[in-house]
C-alpha cells in the first residue's frame, strides 16, 4: 500500500513552502516526492495530519438585478507570465471562517459588497492541484452589489474586475487563459437560466 514517510521542510516562507517526503509506492519501492503547502509546520501537512481545513476561499459572486452577471477578475499571475481569468479568491486568515474571509476578499479585490448565501456541502473545502500541493479551498456563493474598483487591492496585485454575462463568459472560455476551477463554474453558469445560485436551494 502507498504511504508517506520522512517528511522534511525545505523552505520557510510566509505564504507557501516546499516539503520533501519519501513516497512509498504500492510495490514497496521508495522515491523522493516534493509537495508545496500553505502550512508553516510539518505536523500540519495534510499528508500527516489527515485533516482538510480550507487554506483559501473562492468567491462565486452574482451581480445585477437580473442575476445575469458573474464577478470575475483578470489577474497577472507570475507562474504563467501573463493574465488569467479567475473568480475572486484569497487565503483564510487565522480566526476567520469562510464567510468572513469571502466578504473581506471580495471587497479587497473588487470593491463590491458581497452577501453570502448558505452553500451547505458545496462550501466544504476541496483540493485544488493534488499532484503538487495539499492546498484546499472552500467556495462561498452570494450576491454582489456596488461599483467595481481596484482601490482596495494590494500594490503587488494587478487585477481588473470583470462583470461578465453569459455571452462574455463564452468568449472568455474560447479565447482567454482561465483557471480550471473558474472554467468549470463558468460552464455551469452558461448552461443555466435564471438565478445561477438556485441550485443551492434544490
Coordinates of N, CA and C in Angstrom, one line a residue:
X1 N 0.8 -1.2 0.0 CA 0.0 0.0 0.0 C 0.9 1.2 0.0
X2 N 0.5 2.3 -0.7 CA 1.2 3.5 -0.8 C 1.2 4.2 0.6
X3 N 2.3 4.9 0.8 CA 2.4 5.6 2.1 C 3.3 6.8 2.0
X4 N 3.4 7.6 3.1 CA 4.3 8.7 3.2 C 5.1 8.6 4.4
X5 N 6.5 8.9 4.2 CA 7.4 8.8 5.4 C 8.4 9.9 5.3
X6 N 9.1 10.2 6.4 CA 10.2 11.0 6.5 C 10.1 12.4 5.8
X7 N 9.1 13.2 6.3 CA 8.8 14.5 5.7 C 9.8 15.5 6.2
X8 N 10.4 16.3 5.3 CA 11.3 17.4 5.7 C 10.9 18.7 5.0
X9 N 10.9 19.7 5.8 CA 10.6 21.1 5.3 C 11.8 21.7 4.7
X10 N 11.7 22.2 3.5 CA 12.8 22.7 2.7 C 12.9 24.2 2.7
X11 N 11.8 24.9 2.9 CA 11.8 26.3 2.8 C 11.0 26.9 4.1
X12 N 11.2 28.2 4.3 CA 10.5 28.9 5.4 C 10.0 30.2 4.9
X13 N 8.9 30.1 4.1 CA 8.3 31.3 3.5 C 7.0 31.6 4.2
X14 N 6.4 32.8 3.9 CA 5.2 33.3 4.6 C 4.0 32.6 4.0
X15 N 3.9 32.5 2.7 CA 2.6 32.0 2.1 C 2.7 30.6 1.5
X16 N 3.9 30.1 1.2 CA 4.0 28.8 0.5 C 5.3 28.2 0.8
X17 N 5.3 26.9 1.1 CA 6.6 26.2 1.5 C 6.7 24.9 0.7
X18 N 7.9 24.5 0.6 CA 8.2 23.2 -0.2 C 8.6 22.2 0.9
X19 N 8.1 21.0 0.7 CA 8.4 19.9 1.6 C 8.9 18.7 0.7
X20 N 9.8 17.9 1.3 CA 10.3 16.7 0.6 C 9.8 15.5 1.5
X21 N 9.3 14.5 0.9 CA 8.9 13.3 1.6 C 9.3 12.1 0.8
X22 N 9.4 11.0 1.6 CA 9.6 9.7 0.9 C 8.3 9.1 0.5
X23 N 8.1 8.9 -0.7 CA 6.8 8.3 -1.3 C 7.0 6.8 -1.4
X24 N 6.3 6.1 -0.6 CA 6.4 4.6 -0.6 C 5.3 4.1 -1.6
X25 N 5.8 3.5 -2.7 CA 4.9 3.0 -3.7 C 4.2 1.7 -3.3
X26 N 3.2 1.3 -4.1 CA 2.5 0.1 -3.7 C 3.3 -1.2 -3.8
X27 N 4.4 -1.1 -4.6 CA 5.3 -2.3 -4.7 C 6.4 -2.3 -3.7
X28 N 6.4 -1.2 -2.8 CA 7.4 -1.2 -1.7 C 8.6 -0.3 -2.0
X29 N 8.8 0.1 -3.3 CA 9.9 1.0 -3.6 C 9.6 2.4 -3.1
X30 N 10.7 3.1 -2.9 CA 10.6 4.5 -2.3 C 11.3 5.5 -3.2
X31 N 10.7 6.6 -3.3 CA 11.3 7.7 -4.1 C 11.0 9.1 -3.5
X32 N 11.8 10.1 -3.7 CA 11.5 11.4 -3.2 C 10.3 12.0 -3.9
X33 N 9.5 12.8 -3.1 CA 8.4 13.5 -3.7 C 8.3 14.9 -3.1
X34 N 8.0 15.9 -3.9 CA 8.0 17.3 -3.4 C 6.6 17.8 -3.4
X35 N 6.2 18.5 -2.3 CA 4.9 19.0 -2.1 C 5.0 20.5 -1.7
X36 N 4.2 21.3 -2.4 CA 4.0 22.7 -2.0 C 2.8 22.8 -1.0
X37 N 3.0 23.5 0.0 CA 1.9 23.6 1.0 C 1.8 25.0 1.6
X38 N 0.6 25.4 2.0 CA 0.4 26.7 2.7 C 0.8 26.6 4.2
X39 N 0.9 25.4 4.7 CA 1.2 25.2 6.1 C 2.7 25.6 6.4
X40 N 2.9 26.1 7.6 CA 4.2 26.5 8.1 C 4.9 25.4 8.9
X41 N 4.2 24.4 9.2 CA 4.8 23.3 10.1 C 4.6 21.9 9.4
X42 N 5.6 21.1 9.6 CA 5.5 19.7 9.1 C 4.3 19.0 9.7
X43 N 4.0 19.2 11.0 CA 2.9 18.5 11.6 C 1.6 18.8 11.0
X44 N 1.4 20.0 10.4 CA 0.1 20.4 9.8 C 0.0 20.0 8.4
X45 N 1.1 19.4 7.8 CA 1.0 19.0 6.4 C -0.2 18.0 6.3
X46 N -1.0 18.1 5.3 CA -2.2 17.3 5.3 C -1.9 15.8 5.1
X47 N -0.7 15.5 4.5 CA -0.3 14.1 4.3 C -0.1 13.4 5.7
X48 N 0.2 14.2 6.7 CA 0.5 13.7 8.0 C -0.7 13.9 9.0
X49 N -1.3 15.1 8.9 CA -2.4 15.4 9.8 C -3.7 14.8 9.4
X50 N -3.9 14.5 8.1 CA -5.1 13.9 7.6 C -6.4 14.7 8.0
X51 N -6.3 16.0 8.0 CA -7.4 16.9 8.1 C -7.5 17.8 6.9
X52 N -8.7 18.2 6.6 CA -8.8 19.1 5.4 C -9.5 20.4 5.8
X53 N -8.7 21.3 6.4 CA -9.2 22.6 6.7 C -8.9 23.5 5.5
X54 N -9.8 24.5 5.1 CA -9.5 25.3 3.9 C -8.4 26.3 4.1
X55 N -7.5 26.3 3.2 CA -6.4 27.3 3.1 C -6.9 28.6 2.5
X56 N -7.8 28.4 1.6 CA -8.3 29.6 0.9 C -9.8 29.5 0.6
X57 N -10.3 30.6 0.0 CA -11.7 30.7 -0.3 C -11.8 31.3 -1.7
X58 N -12.8 30.7 -2.5 CA -13.1 31.1 -3.8 C -14.5 31.7 -3.8
X59 N -14.7 32.8 -4.5 CA -16.0 33.5 -4.4 C -16.8 33.5 -5.7
X60 N -17.9 32.8 -5.7 CA -18.8 32.8 -6.8 C -19.8 33.9 -6.6
X61 N -19.6 35.1 -7.1 CA -20.5 36.2 -6.9 C -21.4 36.5 -8.1
X62 N -22.7 36.7 -7.9 CA -23.6 37.0 -8.9 C -23.9 38.5 -8.8
X63 N -23.9 39.2 -9.9 CA -24.1 40.7 -9.9 C -25.2 41.1 -10.8
X64 N -26.0 42.1 -10.4 CA -27.0 42.7 -11.2 C -28.4 42.3 -10.8
X65 N -29.4 43.2 -11.1 CA -30.8 43.0 -10.6 C -31.3 41.7 -11.3
X66 N -30.9 41.4 -12.5 CA -31.4 40.3 -13.2 C -30.6 39.0 -12.9
X67 N -29.6 39.1 -12.0 CA -28.7 38.0 -11.6 C -28.2 37.3 -12.9
X68 N -27.7 38.1 -13.8 CA -27.2 37.6 -15.1 C -25.8 37.9 -15.4
X69 N -25.0 38.3 -14.4 CA -23.6 38.5 -14.5 C -22.9 37.8 -13.3
X70 N -21.7 37.3 -13.6 CA -20.8 36.8 -12.6 C -19.6 37.7 -12.4
X71 N -19.1 37.8 -11.2 CA -17.9 38.6 -10.9 C -16.7 37.8 -11.1
X72 N -15.9 38.3 -12.1 CA -14.6 37.6 -12.4 C -13.5 38.7 -12.2
X73 N -12.3 38.1 -12.1 CA -11.1 39.0 -12.1 C -10.2 38.5 -13.2
X74 N -9.5 39.5 -13.8 CA -8.4 39.2 -14.8 C -7.1 39.6 -14.1
X75 N -6.3 38.6 -13.7 CA -5.2 38.9 -12.9 C -3.9 38.4 -13.5
X76 N -2.8 39.3 -13.3 CA -1.5 38.8 -13.8 C -1.0 37.8 -12.8
X77 N -0.5 36.7 -13.3 CA 0.0 35.6 -12.5 C 1.4 35.3 -12.9
X78 N 2.3 35.4 -12.0 CA 3.8 35.3 -12.3 C 4.1 33.9 -12.8
X79 N 3.5 32.8 -12.3 CA 3.9 31.4 -12.9 C 3.7 31.3 -14.3
X80 N 2.7 32.0 -14.9 CA 2.5 31.9 -16.4 C 2.9 33.1 -17.1
X81 N 3.4 34.1 -16.4 CA 3.9 35.3 -17.1 C 2.8 36.0 -17.9
X82 N 1.6 36.0 -17.5 CA 0.5 36.6 -18.2 C -0.8 36.7 -17.4
X83 N -1.8 37.1 -18.0 CA -3.1 37.3 -17.3 C -4.0 36.1 -17.5
X84 N -4.8 35.8 -16.4 CA -5.7 34.7 -16.4 C -7.0 35.1 -15.8
X85 N -8.1 34.6 -16.2 CA -9.4 34.9 -15.7 C -9.6 33.9 -14.5
X86 N -10.1 34.4 -13.4 CA -10.4 33.7 -12.2 C -11.6 34.2 -11.5
X87 N -12.1 33.5 -10.5 CA -13.0 34.1 -9.6 C -12.2 34.8 -8.5
X88 N -12.7 35.8 -7.9 CA -12.0 36.4 -6.8 C -11.8 35.3 -5.7
X89 N -10.6 35.4 -5.1 CA -10.2 34.4 -4.1 C -9.1 34.9 -3.2
X90 N -8.9 34.2 -2.1 CA -7.8 34.6 -1.2 C -7.6 33.6 -0.1
X91 N -6.7 33.9 0.7 CA -6.4 33.0 1.8 C -7.3 33.3 3.0
X92 N -7.6 32.3 3.8 CA -8.4 32.4 5.0 C -7.4 32.8 6.1
X93 N -7.7 33.9 6.7 CA -6.8 34.4 7.8 C -7.1 33.7 9.1
X94 N -6.1 33.6 10.0 CA -6.3 32.9 11.3 C -7.5 33.6 12.0
X95 N -8.4 32.8 12.5 CA -9.6 33.3 13.2 C -10.8 33.6 12.4
X96 N -10.6 33.5 11.0 CA -11.7 33.8 10.1 C -12.4 32.5 9.8
X97 N -13.8 32.6 9.5 CA -14.4 31.5 8.9 C -14.6 31.8 7.4
X98 N -15.1 30.8 6.6 CA -15.1 31.0 5.2 C -16.0 32.2 4.8
X99 N -17.1 32.4 5.4 CA -18.0 33.6 5.1 C -17.3 34.9 5.3
X100 N -16.7 35.0 6.5 CA -15.9 36.3 6.8 C -14.8 36.5 5.8
X101 N -14.1 35.5 5.5 CA -13.0 35.6 4.5 C -13.5 36.0 3.1
X102 N -14.7 35.4 2.8 CA -15.3 35.7 1.5 C -15.7 37.2 1.4
X103 N -16.4 37.7 2.4 CA -16.8 39.1 2.4 C -15.6 40.0 2.3
X104 N -14.5 39.7 3.0 CA -13.3 40.6 3.1 C -12.6 40.5 1.7
X105 N -12.4 39.3 1.2 CA -11.7 39.2 -0.1 C -12.4 39.8 -1.2
X106 N -13.7 39.7 -1.3 CA -14.5 40.3 -2.4 C -14.3 41.8 -2.4
X107 N -14.4 42.4 -1.2 CA -14.2 43.8 -1.1 C -12.8 44.3 -1.5
X108 N -11.8 43.6 -0.9 CA -10.4 43.9 -1.2 C -10.1 43.8 -2.7
X109 N -10.6 42.8 -3.4 CA -10.2 42.6 -4.8 C -11.1 43.3 -5.8
X110 N -12.3 43.6 -5.4 CA -13.2 44.1 -6.4 C -13.9 45.4 -5.9
X111 N -13.9 45.7 -4.6 CA -14.7 46.9 -4.1 C -16.2 46.6 -4.0
X112 N -16.6 45.4 -4.3 CA -18.1 45.1 -4.3 C -18.4 44.6 -2.9
X113 N -19.7 44.9 -2.5 CA -20.2 44.3 -1.3 C -20.8 42.9 -1.6
X114 N -20.4 42.0 -0.8 CA -20.8 40.6 -1.0 C -21.7 40.1 0.1
X115 N -22.8 39.5 -0.4 CA -23.9 39.0 0.5 C -23.9 37.4 0.3
X116 N -23.2 36.7 1.2 CA -23.1 35.2 1.0 C -24.4 34.6 1.3
X117 N -24.6 33.4 0.6 CA -25.8 32.6 0.9 C -25.3 31.2 1.4
X118 N -26.0 30.5 2.2 CA -25.6 29.2 2.7 C -25.5 28.2 1.6
X119 N -24.3 27.6 1.5 CA -24.0 26.7 0.4 C -23.9 25.2 0.8
X120 N -24.2 25.0 2.1 CA -24.2 23.6 2.6 C -22.9 22.8 2.2
X121 N -23.1 21.6 1.7 CA -21.9 20.8 1.4 C -21.1 21.4 0.2
X122 N -21.7 22.2 -0.6 CA -21.0 22.8 -1.7 C -19.9 23.8 -1.2
X123 N -19.9 24.2 0.1 CA -18.9 25.1 0.6 C -17.8 24.4 1.2
X124 N -17.9 23.1 1.5 CA -16.8 22.4 2.2 C -15.5 22.5 1.3
X125 N -14.3 22.4 1.9 CA -13.1 22.5 1.2 C -12.8 21.3 0.2
X126 N -12.4 21.7 -1.0 CA -12.0 20.7 -1.9 C -10.5 21.0 -2.3
X127 N -9.8 19.9 -2.7 CA -8.4 20.1 -3.1 C -8.3 20.7 -4.5
X128 N -7.2 21.5 -4.7 CA -7.0 22.2 -5.9 C -6.2 21.4 -6.9
X129 N -4.9 21.3 -6.7 CA -4.0 20.6 -7.6 C -3.2 19.5 -6.9
X130 N -3.8 18.4 -6.6 CA -3.3 17.4 -5.7 C -2.0 16.7 -6.1
X131 N -1.6 16.9 -7.4 CA -0.3 16.3 -7.8 C 0.9 17.1 -7.3
X132 N 0.7 18.3 -6.9 CA 1.8 19.1 -6.4 C 1.6 19.9 -5.1
X133 N 0.4 19.9 -4.6 CA 0.1 20.7 -3.4 C -1.0 20.1 -2.6
X134 N -1.0 20.3 -1.3 CA -2.1 19.9 -0.4 C -3.1 21.0 -0.2
X135 N -3.0 22.1 -0.9 CA -3.9 23.2 -0.7 C -5.4 22.8 -1.0
X136 N -6.3 23.3 -0.2 CA -7.7 23.1 -0.4 C -8.4 24.4 -0.2
X137 N -9.5 24.6 -0.9 CA -10.3 25.8 -0.9 C -11.8 25.5 -0.8
X138 N -12.5 26.3 0.0 CA -13.9 26.3 0.0 C -14.5 27.4 -0.9
X139 N -15.6 27.1 -1.4 CA -16.3 28.1 -2.3 C -17.4 28.8 -1.5
X140 N -17.5 30.1 -1.5 CA -18.6 30.8 -1.0 C -19.4 31.5 -2.1
X141 N -20.7 31.3 -2.0 CA -21.6 31.7 -3.1 C -22.4 32.9 -2.5
X142 N -22.7 33.9 -3.4 CA -23.5 35.0 -2.9 C -23.8 36.0 -4.0
X143 N -24.4 37.1 -3.6 CA -24.8 38.2 -4.5 C -24.0 39.4 -4.2
X144 N -23.6 40.2 -5.2 CA -22.8 41.3 -5.1 C -23.6 42.6 -5.5
X145 N -23.2 43.7 -4.9 CA -23.7 45.0 -5.3 C -22.6 46.0 -5.2
X146 N -22.8 47.1 -5.9 CA -21.8 48.2 -5.9 C -21.2 48.4 -7.2
X147 N -20.2 49.3 -7.2 CA -19.4 49.6 -8.4 C -18.0 49.1 -8.2
X148 N -17.5 48.3 -9.2 CA -16.1 47.8 -9.1 C -15.1 48.9 -9.0
X149 N -14.1 48.6 -8.2 CA -12.9 49.4 -8.0 C -11.7 48.6 -7.6
X150 N -10.5 49.1 -8.0 CA -9.3 48.4 -7.5 C -8.6 49.2 -6.4
X151 N -9.3 50.1 -5.8 CA -8.7 51.0 -4.8 C -8.3 50.2 -3.6
X152 N -8.8 49.1 -3.3 CA -8.5 48.3 -2.1 C -7.5 47.2 -2.3
X153 N -7.0 47.1 -3.5 CA -6.1 46.0 -3.9 C -4.7 46.3 -3.3
X154 N -3.9 45.3 -3.1 CA -2.5 45.5 -2.6 C -1.7 45.9 -3.8
X155 N -0.6 46.6 -3.5 CA 0.2 47.2 -4.6 C 0.9 46.0 -5.4
X156 N 1.0 44.9 -4.9 CA 1.6 43.7 -5.6 C 0.6 43.1 -6.5
X157 N -0.7 43.4 -6.5 CA -1.7 42.8 -7.3 C -2.0 43.6 -8.5
X158 N -2.1 42.9 -9.7 CA -2.5 43.5 -10.9 C -3.8 42.9 -11.3
X159 N -4.9 43.5 -10.9 CA -6.2 42.8 -11.0 C -7.2 43.8 -11.7
X160 N -7.9 43.3 -12.7 CA -9.0 44.0 -13.4 C -10.3 43.3 -13.0
X161 N -11.3 44.0 -12.6 CA -12.6 43.4 -12.3 C -13.5 43.3 -13.5
X162 N -14.1 42.2 -13.7 CA -14.9 41.9 -14.9 C -16.3 41.4 -14.5
X163 N -17.3 42.1 -14.9 CA -18.7 41.7 -14.7 C -19.2 41.1 -16.0
X164 N -19.2 39.8 -16.0 CA -19.4 39.0 -17.3 C -20.8 38.4 -17.4
X165 N -21.5 38.7 -18.5 CA -22.7 38.0 -18.8 C -22.4 36.7 -19.5
X166 N -23.4 35.9 -19.9 CA -23.2 34.6 -20.4 C -22.4 34.7 -21.8
X167 N -22.7 35.7 -22.6 CA -22.0 35.8 -23.9 C -20.5 36.1 -23.6
X168 N -20.2 36.9 -22.7 CA -18.8 37.2 -22.4 C -18.1 36.0 -21.8
X169 N -18.8 35.2 -21.0 CA -18.2 34.0 -20.4 C -17.9 33.0 -21.5
X170 N -18.7 32.9 -22.5 CA -18.4 32.0 -23.7 C -17.2 32.5 -24.4
X171 N -17.1 33.8 -24.6 CA -15.9 34.3 -25.3 C -14.6 34.0 -24.4
X172 N -14.7 34.3 -23.1 CA -13.6 34.1 -22.3 C -13.1 32.6 -22.3
X173 N -14.0 31.7 -22.3 CA -13.7 30.3 -22.3 C -13.1 29.9 -23.7
X174 N -13.5 30.5 -24.8 CA -12.9 30.2 -26.1 C -11.5 30.8 -26.3
X175 N -11.3 32.0 -25.7 CA -10.2 32.8 -26.2 C -9.1 33.1 -25.1
X176 N -9.4 33.0 -23.8 CA -8.5 33.5 -22.8 C -7.9 32.4 -21.9
X177 N -6.9 32.8 -21.2 CA -6.4 31.9 -20.1 C -7.4 31.9 -19.0
X178 N -7.8 30.7 -18.5 CA -8.8 30.6 -17.5 C -8.3 29.6 -16.5
X179 N -8.4 29.9 -15.2 CA -8.2 28.9 -14.1 C -9.2 27.8 -14.2
X180 N -8.8 26.5 -14.0 CA -9.7 25.4 -14.3 C -11.0 25.4 -13.4
X181 N -10.8 25.8 -12.1 CA -12.0 25.8 -11.2 C -13.0 26.9 -11.7
X182 N -12.4 28.0 -12.2 CA -13.3 29.0 -12.7 C -14.0 28.5 -14.0
X183 N -13.2 27.9 -14.9 CA -13.8 27.4 -16.1 C -15.0 26.5 -15.9
X184 N -14.9 25.5 -15.0 CA -16.0 24.6 -14.7 C -17.2 25.4 -14.2
X185 N -17.0 26.3 -13.4 CA -18.2 27.1 -12.8 C -18.8 28.0 -13.9
X186 N -17.9 28.5 -14.8 CA -18.5 29.3 -15.9 C -19.3 28.4 -16.8
X187 N -18.9 27.2 -17.0 CA -19.7 26.3 -17.9 C -21.1 26.0 -17.2
X188 N -21.1 25.9 -15.9 CA -22.4 25.8 -15.2 C -23.2 27.0 -15.3
X189 N -22.6 28.2 -15.2 CA -23.3 29.5 -15.4 C -23.9 29.6 -16.8
X190 N -23.1 29.3 -17.8 CA -23.6 29.4 -19.2 C -24.8 28.4 -19.5
X191 N -24.7 27.2 -18.9 CA -25.7 26.2 -19.2 C -27.0 26.5 -18.5
X192 N -27.0 27.3 -17.5 CA -28.2 27.5 -16.7 C -29.0 28.7 -17.2
X193 N -30.2 28.9 -16.6 CA -31.1 30.0 -16.8 C -31.5 30.6 -15.5
X194 N -31.8 31.9 -15.5 CA -32.3 32.5 -14.2 C -31.2 32.7 -13.2
X195 N -31.5 32.5 -12.0 CA -30.6 32.7 -10.9 C -29.5 31.6 -10.9
X196 N -28.3 31.9 -11.1 CA -27.2 30.9 -11.1 C -27.0 30.2 -9.8
X197 N -27.5 30.8 -8.7 CA -27.4 30.1 -7.4 C -28.6 29.3 -6.9
X198 N -29.5 29.1 -7.8 CA -30.8 28.4 -7.5 C -30.4 27.0 -7.1
X199 N -29.4 26.4 -7.6 CA -29.0 25.0 -7.3 C -28.7 24.8 -5.8
X200 N -28.3 25.9 -5.1 CA -28.1 25.8 -3.7 C -29.3 25.5 -2.9
X201 N -30.5 25.8 -3.5 CA -31.7 25.6 -2.7 C -32.5 24.4 -3.2
X202 N -31.9 23.6 -4.2 CA -32.5 22.4 -4.7 C -32.5 21.3 -3.7

